[in-house]
Amino acid sequence: MTSLHPTNAQRSEGTAAAPLAIELVGINKHFGPVHANRDIHLAIRRGTVHGIVGENGAGKSTLMSILYGFYTADSGEIRVNGTPAHITDSRHALALGIGMVHQHFMLVDNFSVLENVVLGAEDSAFLAPTLNKARTQLKALARDYGLEVDPDAIIENLSVGQQQRVEILKALYRGAETLILDEPTGVLTPDEADHLFRILGKLREEGKTIILITHKLREIMAITDEVSVMRQGAMVKTLNTKETSPGELAELMVGRRVLLRVEKGPASPGKVLLDVEDLVVTDDFKVPRVKGVSFQVRAGEIVGIAGVAGNGQSELLESIAGMRDQLLGTIRLNGEVLSLEGDDGAARARAAGLAHVPEDRLRMGLVTTFSEWENSILGYQHSYGSGAGLDIAKARATAEEYIKKFDIRPPNLDLKTANFSGGNQQKIVLAREMERNPDVLIVGQPTRGVDIGAIEFIHNQIIKMRDAGKAILLVSVELDEIRSLADRILVIFDGKIVGEADPATADETELGLLMTGSHAGDVGTVSEPGTLAPHETPVQQTLTQMSPQDNSGKDPNQ
Amino acid sequence: MESYLVDITLILDSTVRLAVPLILACLAGLYSERAGIVDIGLEGKLLAGAFAAASMSAVTGSAWLGLLAGIGAALMFSGIHGLASINFKGNQTISGVALNFLAAGLTTFLGQSWFKRGGYTPQLSGDQRFNPITLPFAEQLREVPILGQIYFELISGHNIITYFAFIAVPVTAWVLFRTRFGLRLRAVGENPKAIDTAGISVTRLRYQALIITAVLVGIGGAYLSIAQSAGFNNNMSAGRGYIALAALIFAKWRPGPALLVCLMFGFLDAVQFRIQGQVFPIIGEVPVQAIQALPYILTVILLAGFIGRAVAPKASGIPYTKER
């Protein structure tokens, strides 16, 4: 057997001559006035992993939905294995061997794995024979591709990674030869992402074709053979992955040069603005998640808290922001003790000059069914108008100003927040929190699910705040982000600060070890049995540093 | 001793009779809610079914044609509900409530203008009704103590709709959990997107469910007017459609438990008839209204916290829109 992860050099010998699995010729698609896909040409070789990158709204998902039969193109031709195919619905696409793994899984939560796999692909009116057949087949698929899932498990009891495996199994059970994966790692932990990429490697070895839609350039560089870049509905370029670089791809995606690294001058820390002492915080089940944390943030510095998701960062942030009661400890803002107990803790924290950009903008930062201007004053609504009245004109003027200053697009303050892209939603939150001129800004996962172009903007805004003499506490699971933004790094593990590092000199390996609870020097130990040894291959090394979404809040027994 | 046994058998016997429309309406609701369509209009369909069955039977003299008319009326109502809630993606509760009003008004209006008896349909007799069926050997076994008696009094001697209702329960369970249709039906009520991406029409599936719902509730309506009673009278469904919905929640949308809950409600109803006018120690005579309220009070109490969490099918009540 060949190595699990053949290098790009080994692979490309085979790919050059490989026949085309999918060919898209001149695809156009409109949604009302929006031209979502403009004259797309794309050729995907059989047995390769083909990446498609582009910012949110670039038309990647629309294009794939057309290929999958969820939408029909206005014009253009799809060729599958060289034969023109008019794909009218997803069942037709499946019959042609095209399977899709959606970003938001299409699973029935209270069904078993087996039931989900056969749904829509039942052989007869009675279920029993189909279920028996599927059970045998799942066993074979599990063996061949490392797709182990208990066929009788109920979906809602499975982890996100396992649910994704069920989606892949669904496609393979239907005989998919070409698999489309839409932002597959957005919801995965680094370990799960690792596992997924090993599965994809195996699928490629077996001759399957994989189309990977993502906006994470690391993934593209790590696993794809070829990569196509989309921008504003058009296909910009298709490149050989090994002949390109993240910088080039980013530039093609955004349409201008993008600095992947943040440029900032040295910090000039002033007096202590935020002082956290012996903080202990429990989660909703009364389990301590922050276990005696002390640190200080000074004016004019950014303190970054690095750590693997689920090590108490969320509870720490929520506690300082007044959303979660602390069990023990003291928080001082500008020397004054902040009392945050009770339901209006967050309002009091705000009043004292502490602004909070929450980790999950959809759950905590925005009311997505409200319009843009309403969200722009959320939490500060009391300063608009007096008594029960709301000074709408003033609020709208504020929103207008934020839109200009933060380049929020589309510049429509009456649009529902749900209809903005992730990056623009984040800008709405940032504008609201930053423009009130707080002394202390605490920021959680500022660029999760945000486009490259917007990431650059958000990072620069944070630096600007620092240079204006504010104290900034930054929590991110993206180590790169912490390293490029923070002036000091604190590493959190299991609710405790286990180390401090200077981002300029910190060694990535050492930080990684700290984050997984191994002490410096203990190189080679693995955090838990069953997980991969760190840095096993370059591919996995890059993958482990990718930003996962925090799944820790998901209660598996719900 | 002997008379107690007779008393109990009689109560159980009327339990069965009173439970039948509930069972049918509850199963009807089960199909539609499992498919993701809240059907608060069960009450109206029950009423419309009862009226149509009685009218048709009175005019043609055939209970079977009456039954068909009952089903037809329920189908019409289901069609309107489907149009409003599936095609036009309207609010299902509002559509259902509207149907209930429509049924209440229409049955009275049509009844008066057709038969001129203040909303009553003509008294039905003979073949215009579904009459009790005596099961084989019931007469012979009648003298056998207890078992024979139970067979004669409780199991034998019901009309055909009653037997149908009881058979419909295991059949529903089987359809729901052992067939392709059932799998898809359950899926479309939980996550219609999963159905859509599997290349199956959500609209079609939901209409299929509504048709089954209409057939069952139409039969339930016919039972009220041409099997249990001998004619239609105003508002004769008397909230049974709502009780059936409550039973459905109790039963957590499962056929077996639905049967038990409906029997329990039927039992309460039966007991209520028995204890009306009886004098109890200390309390004295319990007002009829208090006893009649019993099933409802029990529903509220049990729903408030004695049955644990009843999780409705997730997509229930939400019109499906293919999103961009």
Short mmCIF file of N, CA, C and O in Angstrom, two decimals, chain A residues 31 34 36 68-71 89-91 94 102 105-111 115 118-128 156 170 174, chain B residues 34 174-188 190-191 193-200 309 312-314 320 322-324:
data_model
loop_
_atom_site.label_atom_id
_atom_site.label_comp_id
_atom_site.label_asym_id
_atom_site.label_seq_id
_atom_site.Cartn_x
_atom_site.Cartn_y
_atom_site.Cartn_z
N PHE A 31 -30.24 35.20 -9.79
CA PHE A 31 -31.31 35.21 -8.81
C PHE A 31 -31.87 36.62 -8.82
O PHE A 31 -31.26 37.53 -8.26
N VAL A 34 -29.48 39.57 -9.14
CA VAL A 34 -28.12 39.14 -8.82
C VAL A 34 -27.63 38.12 -9.85
O VAL A 34 -28.28 37.11 -10.10
N ALA A 36 -25.42 35.48 -10.08
CA ALA A 36 -24.65 34.68 -9.12
C ALA A 36 -23.51 33.90 -9.78
O ALA A 36 -22.47 33.69 -9.16
N TYR A 68 -25.25 19.94 -8.55
CA TYR A 68 -25.92 18.93 -7.76
C TYR A 68 -27.41 18.86 -8.09
O TYR A 68 -28.14 18.02 -7.58
N GLY A 69 -27.89 19.77 -8.92
CA GLY A 69 -29.28 19.70 -9.34
C GLY A 69 -30.25 20.39 -8.42
O GLY A 69 -31.46 20.26 -8.58
N PHE A 70 -29.74 21.12 -7.44
CA PHE A 70 -30.63 21.81 -6.51
C PHE A 70 -31.20 23.06 -7.20
O PHE A 70 -32.33 23.45 -6.97
N TYR A 71 -30.39 23.69 -8.06
CA TYR A 71 -30.88 24.73 -8.95
C TYR A 71 -30.58 24.31 -10.37
O TYR A 71 -29.72 23.49 -10.61
N ASP A 89 -32.73 17.58 -11.09
CA ASP A 89 -32.90 17.55 -9.64
C ASP A 89 -31.80 16.72 -9.00
O ASP A 89 -30.99 16.09 -9.69
N SER A 90 -31.76 16.75 -7.69
CA SER A 90 -30.63 16.13 -7.01
C SER A 90 -30.62 14.61 -7.19
O SER A 90 -29.58 13.98 -7.15
N ARG A 91 -31.79 14.05 -7.40
CA ARG A 91 -31.83 12.61 -7.62
C ARG A 91 -31.13 12.24 -8.93
O ARG A 91 -30.43 11.24 -9.03
N LEU A 94 -27.46 12.40 -8.40
CA LEU A 94 -27.01 11.18 -7.71
C LEU A 94 -26.88 10.02 -8.69
O LEU A 94 -25.93 9.25 -8.65
N HIS A 102 -23.32 18.69 2.34
CA HIS A 102 -23.68 20.09 2.56
C HIS A 102 -22.99 20.63 3.80
O HIS A 102 -22.67 19.91 4.73
N PHE A 105 -25.68 20.00 7.57
CA PHE A 105 -25.99 18.64 7.18
C PHE A 105 -27.47 18.44 6.89
O PHE A 105 -28.32 19.01 7.55
N MET A 106 -27.73 17.62 5.92
CA MET A 106 -29.11 17.29 5.55
C MET A 106 -29.49 15.98 6.21
O MET A 106 -29.76 15.00 5.55
N LEU A 107 -29.44 15.97 7.52
CA LEU A 107 -29.73 14.73 8.23
C LEU A 107 -30.98 14.92 9.08
O LEU A 107 -31.30 16.02 9.49
N VAL A 108 -31.67 13.82 9.30
CA VAL A 108 -32.82 13.85 10.20
C VAL A 108 -32.30 13.48 11.58
O VAL A 108 -31.84 12.37 11.81
N ASP A 109 -32.36 14.43 12.49
CA ASP A 109 -31.68 14.30 13.78
C ASP A 109 -32.12 13.11 14.62
O ASP A 109 -31.32 12.54 15.34
N ASN A 110 -33.40 12.77 14.56
CA ASN A 110 -33.83 11.68 15.44
C ASN A 110 -33.94 10.34 14.70
O ASN A 110 -34.55 9.41 15.19
N PHE A 111 -33.35 10.27 13.54
CA PHE A 111 -33.25 9.00 12.82
C PHE A 111 -31.92 8.34 13.14
O PHE A 111 -30.96 9.01 13.51
N GLU A 115 -31.08 4.75 8.87
CA GLU A 115 -32.27 5.34 8.26
C GLU A 115 -31.90 6.55 7.42
O GLU A 115 -32.44 6.76 6.33
N VAL A 118 -30.32 5.47 4.04
CA VAL A 118 -31.19 4.92 2.99
C VAL A 118 -32.28 5.88 2.56
O VAL A 118 -32.90 5.67 1.53
N LEU A 119 -32.50 6.93 3.32
CA LEU A 119 -33.62 7.85 3.01
C LEU A 119 -33.52 8.36 1.58
O LEU A 119 -32.55 8.99 1.19
N GLY A 120 -34.56 8.07 0.80
CA GLY A 120 -34.58 8.52 -0.58
C GLY A 120 -33.91 7.55 -1.53
O GLY A 120 -34.00 7.70 -2.73
N ALA A 121 -33.24 6.52 -0.99
CA ALA A 121 -32.58 5.54 -1.85
C ALA A 121 -33.06 4.14 -1.48
O ALA A 121 -32.32 3.17 -1.59
N GLU A 122 -34.29 4.06 -1.02
CA GLU A 122 -34.84 2.77 -0.61
C GLU A 122 -35.10 1.93 -1.86
O GLU A 122 -35.47 2.45 -2.90
N ASP A 123 -34.89 0.61 -1.72
CA ASP A 123 -35.06 -0.26 -2.89
C ASP A 123 -36.51 -0.63 -3.13
O ASP A 123 -36.92 -0.89 -4.24
N SER A 124 -37.29 -0.71 -2.04
CA SER A 124 -38.66 -1.18 -2.20
C SER A 124 -39.54 -0.48 -1.18
O SER A 124 -39.07 0.25 -0.32
N ALA A 125 -40.83 -0.75 -1.29
CA ALA A 125 -41.79 -0.08 -0.40
C ALA A 125 -41.57 -0.50 1.05
O ALA A 125 -41.91 0.23 1.97
N PHE A 126 -41.01 -1.69 1.26
CA PHE A 126 -40.76 -2.13 2.63
C PHE A 126 -39.31 -1.89 2.99
O PHE A 126 -38.41 -2.06 2.17
N LEU A 127 -39.09 -1.53 4.22
CA LEU A 127 -37.76 -1.07 4.59
C LEU A 127 -36.76 -2.17 4.89
O LEU A 127 -35.57 -2.02 4.63
N ALA A 128 -37.24 -3.25 5.45
CA ALA A 128 -36.32 -4.24 6.02
C ALA A 128 -35.19 -4.67 5.06
O ALA A 128 -34.02 -4.65 5.45
N GLU A 156 -28.58 12.73 16.49
CA GLU A 156 -28.36 13.84 17.43
C GLU A 156 -27.41 13.47 18.56
O GLU A 156 -26.92 14.34 19.27
N LYS A 170 -23.73 8.63 3.09
CA LYS A 170 -24.96 8.76 2.30
C LYS A 170 -24.63 8.85 0.82
O LYS A 170 -25.23 8.18 0.00
N ARG A 174 -25.05 5.85 -2.28
CA ARG A 174 -25.78 6.07 -3.52
C ARG A 174 -24.88 5.95 -4.74
O ARG A 174 -25.29 6.30 -5.85
N ARG B 34 -46.77 14.33 11.67
CA ARG B 34 -45.51 13.65 11.38
C ARG B 34 -44.92 14.15 10.07
O ARG B 34 -43.73 14.07 9.83
N TRP B 174 -47.08 0.27 11.65
CA TRP B 174 -46.30 -0.48 10.67
C TRP B 174 -45.90 0.43 9.50
O TRP B 174 -44.75 0.44 9.07
N VAL B 175 -46.85 1.18 9.02
CA VAL B 175 -46.57 2.08 7.90
C VAL B 175 -45.47 3.08 8.29
O VAL B 175 -44.52 3.31 7.55
N LEU B 176 -45.61 3.59 9.48
CA LEU B 176 -44.69 4.64 9.92
C LEU B 176 -43.25 4.15 10.06
O LEU B 176 -42.31 4.82 9.69
N PHE B 177 -43.11 2.94 10.61
CA PHE B 177 -41.76 2.51 10.97
C PHE B 177 -41.19 1.40 10.11
O PHE B 177 -40.04 1.04 10.24
N ARG B 178 -42.02 0.82 9.25
CA ARG B 178 -41.52 -0.31 8.49
C ARG B 178 -41.58 -0.12 6.99
O ARG B 178 -41.20 -1.00 6.24
N THR B 179 -42.08 1.02 6.55
CA THR B 179 -42.18 1.19 5.09
C THR B 179 -41.41 2.42 4.63
O THR B 179 -41.09 3.30 5.42
N ARG B 180 -41.16 2.44 3.34
CA ARG B 180 -40.46 3.55 2.72
C ARG B 180 -41.27 4.83 2.89
O ARG B 180 -40.74 5.88 3.24
N PHE B 181 -42.58 4.71 2.67
CA PHE B 181 -43.43 5.89 2.81
C PHE B 181 -43.34 6.47 4.23
O PHE B 181 -43.22 7.67 4.42
N GLY B 182 -43.36 5.56 5.22
CA GLY B 182 -43.30 6.01 6.61
C GLY B 182 -41.99 6.71 6.91
O GLY B 182 -41.96 7.75 7.58
N LEU B 183 -40.91 6.16 6.40
CA LEU B 183 -39.59 6.75 6.63
C LEU B 183 -39.56 8.17 6.08
O LEU B 183 -39.10 9.12 6.73
N ARG B 184 -40.07 8.31 4.87
CA ARG B 184 -40.05 9.63 4.23
C ARG B 184 -41.00 10.59 4.93
O ARG B 184 -40.70 11.77 5.08
N LEU B 185 -42.14 10.05 5.36
CA LEU B 185 -43.12 10.88 6.07
C LEU B 185 -42.50 11.45 7.34
O LEU B 185 -42.59 12.63 7.63
N ARG B 186 -41.85 10.58 8.10
CA ARG B 186 -41.23 11.05 9.34
C ARG B 186 -40.11 12.05 9.03
O ARG B 186 -39.93 13.03 9.74
N ALA B 187 -39.38 11.78 7.97
CA ALA B 187 -38.26 12.67 7.62
C ALA B 187 -38.76 14.04 7.20
O ALA B 187 -38.18 15.06 7.57
N VAL B 188 -39.86 14.08 6.48
CA VAL B 188 -40.33 15.37 5.97
C VAL B 188 -40.88 16.23 7.11
O VAL B 188 -40.88 17.46 7.03
N GLU B 190 -39.47 16.18 10.07
CA GLU B 190 -38.32 16.54 10.90
C GLU B 190 -37.40 17.50 10.16
O GLU B 190 -36.95 18.49 10.71
N ASN B 191 -37.07 17.16 8.95
CA ASN B 191 -36.13 17.97 8.19
C ASN B 191 -36.44 17.87 6.70
O ASN B 191 -35.84 17.07 5.98
N LYS B 193 -35.65 19.53 4.31
CA LYS B 193 -34.51 19.78 3.44
C LYS B 193 -33.80 18.47 3.09
O LYS B 193 -33.30 18.29 1.98
N ALA B 194 -33.74 17.58 4.07
CA ALA B 194 -33.10 16.29 3.83
C ALA B 194 -33.85 15.53 2.75
O ALA B 194 -33.27 14.84 1.92
N ILE B 195 -35.16 15.66 2.76
CA ILE B 195 -36.01 15.01 1.76
C ILE B 195 -35.79 15.67 0.40
O ILE B 195 -35.62 15.00 -0.62
N ASP B 196 -35.77 16.97 0.39
CA ASP B 196 -35.60 17.71 -0.86
C ASP B 196 -34.26 17.38 -1.51
O ASP B 196 -34.17 17.12 -2.70
N THR B 197 -33.19 17.37 -0.70
CA THR B 197 -31.88 17.10 -1.29
C THR B 197 -31.74 15.63 -1.70
O THR B 197 -30.87 15.31 -2.48
N ALA B 198 -32.61 14.78 -1.15
CA ALA B 198 -32.57 13.39 -1.60
C ALA B 198 -33.38 13.23 -2.89
O ALA B 198 -33.50 12.14 -3.41
N GLY B 199 -33.92 14.33 -3.37
CA GLY B 199 -34.62 14.29 -4.65
C GLY B 199 -36.07 13.86 -4.55
O GLY B 199 -36.65 13.36 -5.50
N ILE B 200 -36.66 14.02 -3.35
CA ILE B 200 -38.06 13.65 -3.19
C ILE B 200 -38.88 14.93 -2.98
O ILE B 200 -38.43 15.84 -2.30
N ARG B 309 -41.11 15.52 28.54
CA ARG B 309 -41.02 16.43 27.42
C ARG B 309 -41.59 15.77 26.17
O ARG B 309 -41.17 14.69 25.79
N ALA B 312 -42.27 17.78 19.53
CA ALA B 312 -43.01 17.67 18.27
C ALA B 312 -42.03 17.45 17.13
O ALA B 312 -40.86 17.79 17.26
N PRO B 313 -42.52 16.87 16.03
CA PRO B 313 -41.65 16.81 14.85
C PRO B 313 -41.11 18.21 14.57
O PRO B 313 -41.85 19.19 14.62
N LYS B 314 -39.80 18.29 14.32
CA LYS B 314 -39.13 19.59 14.31
C LYS B 314 -39.67 20.57 13.27
O LYS B 314 -39.71 21.77 13.50
N TYR B 320 -42.35 24.72 4.05
CA TYR B 320 -41.03 24.48 3.48
C TYR B 320 -40.77 25.39 2.28
O TYR B 320 -41.55 25.44 1.35
N LYS B 322 -37.74 26.32 -0.40
CA LYS B 322 -36.41 26.03 -0.91
C LYS B 322 -35.62 27.32 -0.84
O LYS B 322 -36.03 28.33 -1.42
N GLU B 323 -34.55 27.32 -0.09
CA GLU B 323 -33.87 28.60 0.06
C GLU B 323 -32.72 28.77 -0.91
O GLU B 323 -32.24 27.82 -1.50
N ARG B 324 -32.36 30.01 -1.06
CA ARG B 324 -31.26 30.32 -1.97
C ARG B 324 -29.94 29.91 -1.39
O ARG B 324 -29.66 30.12 -0.24
#
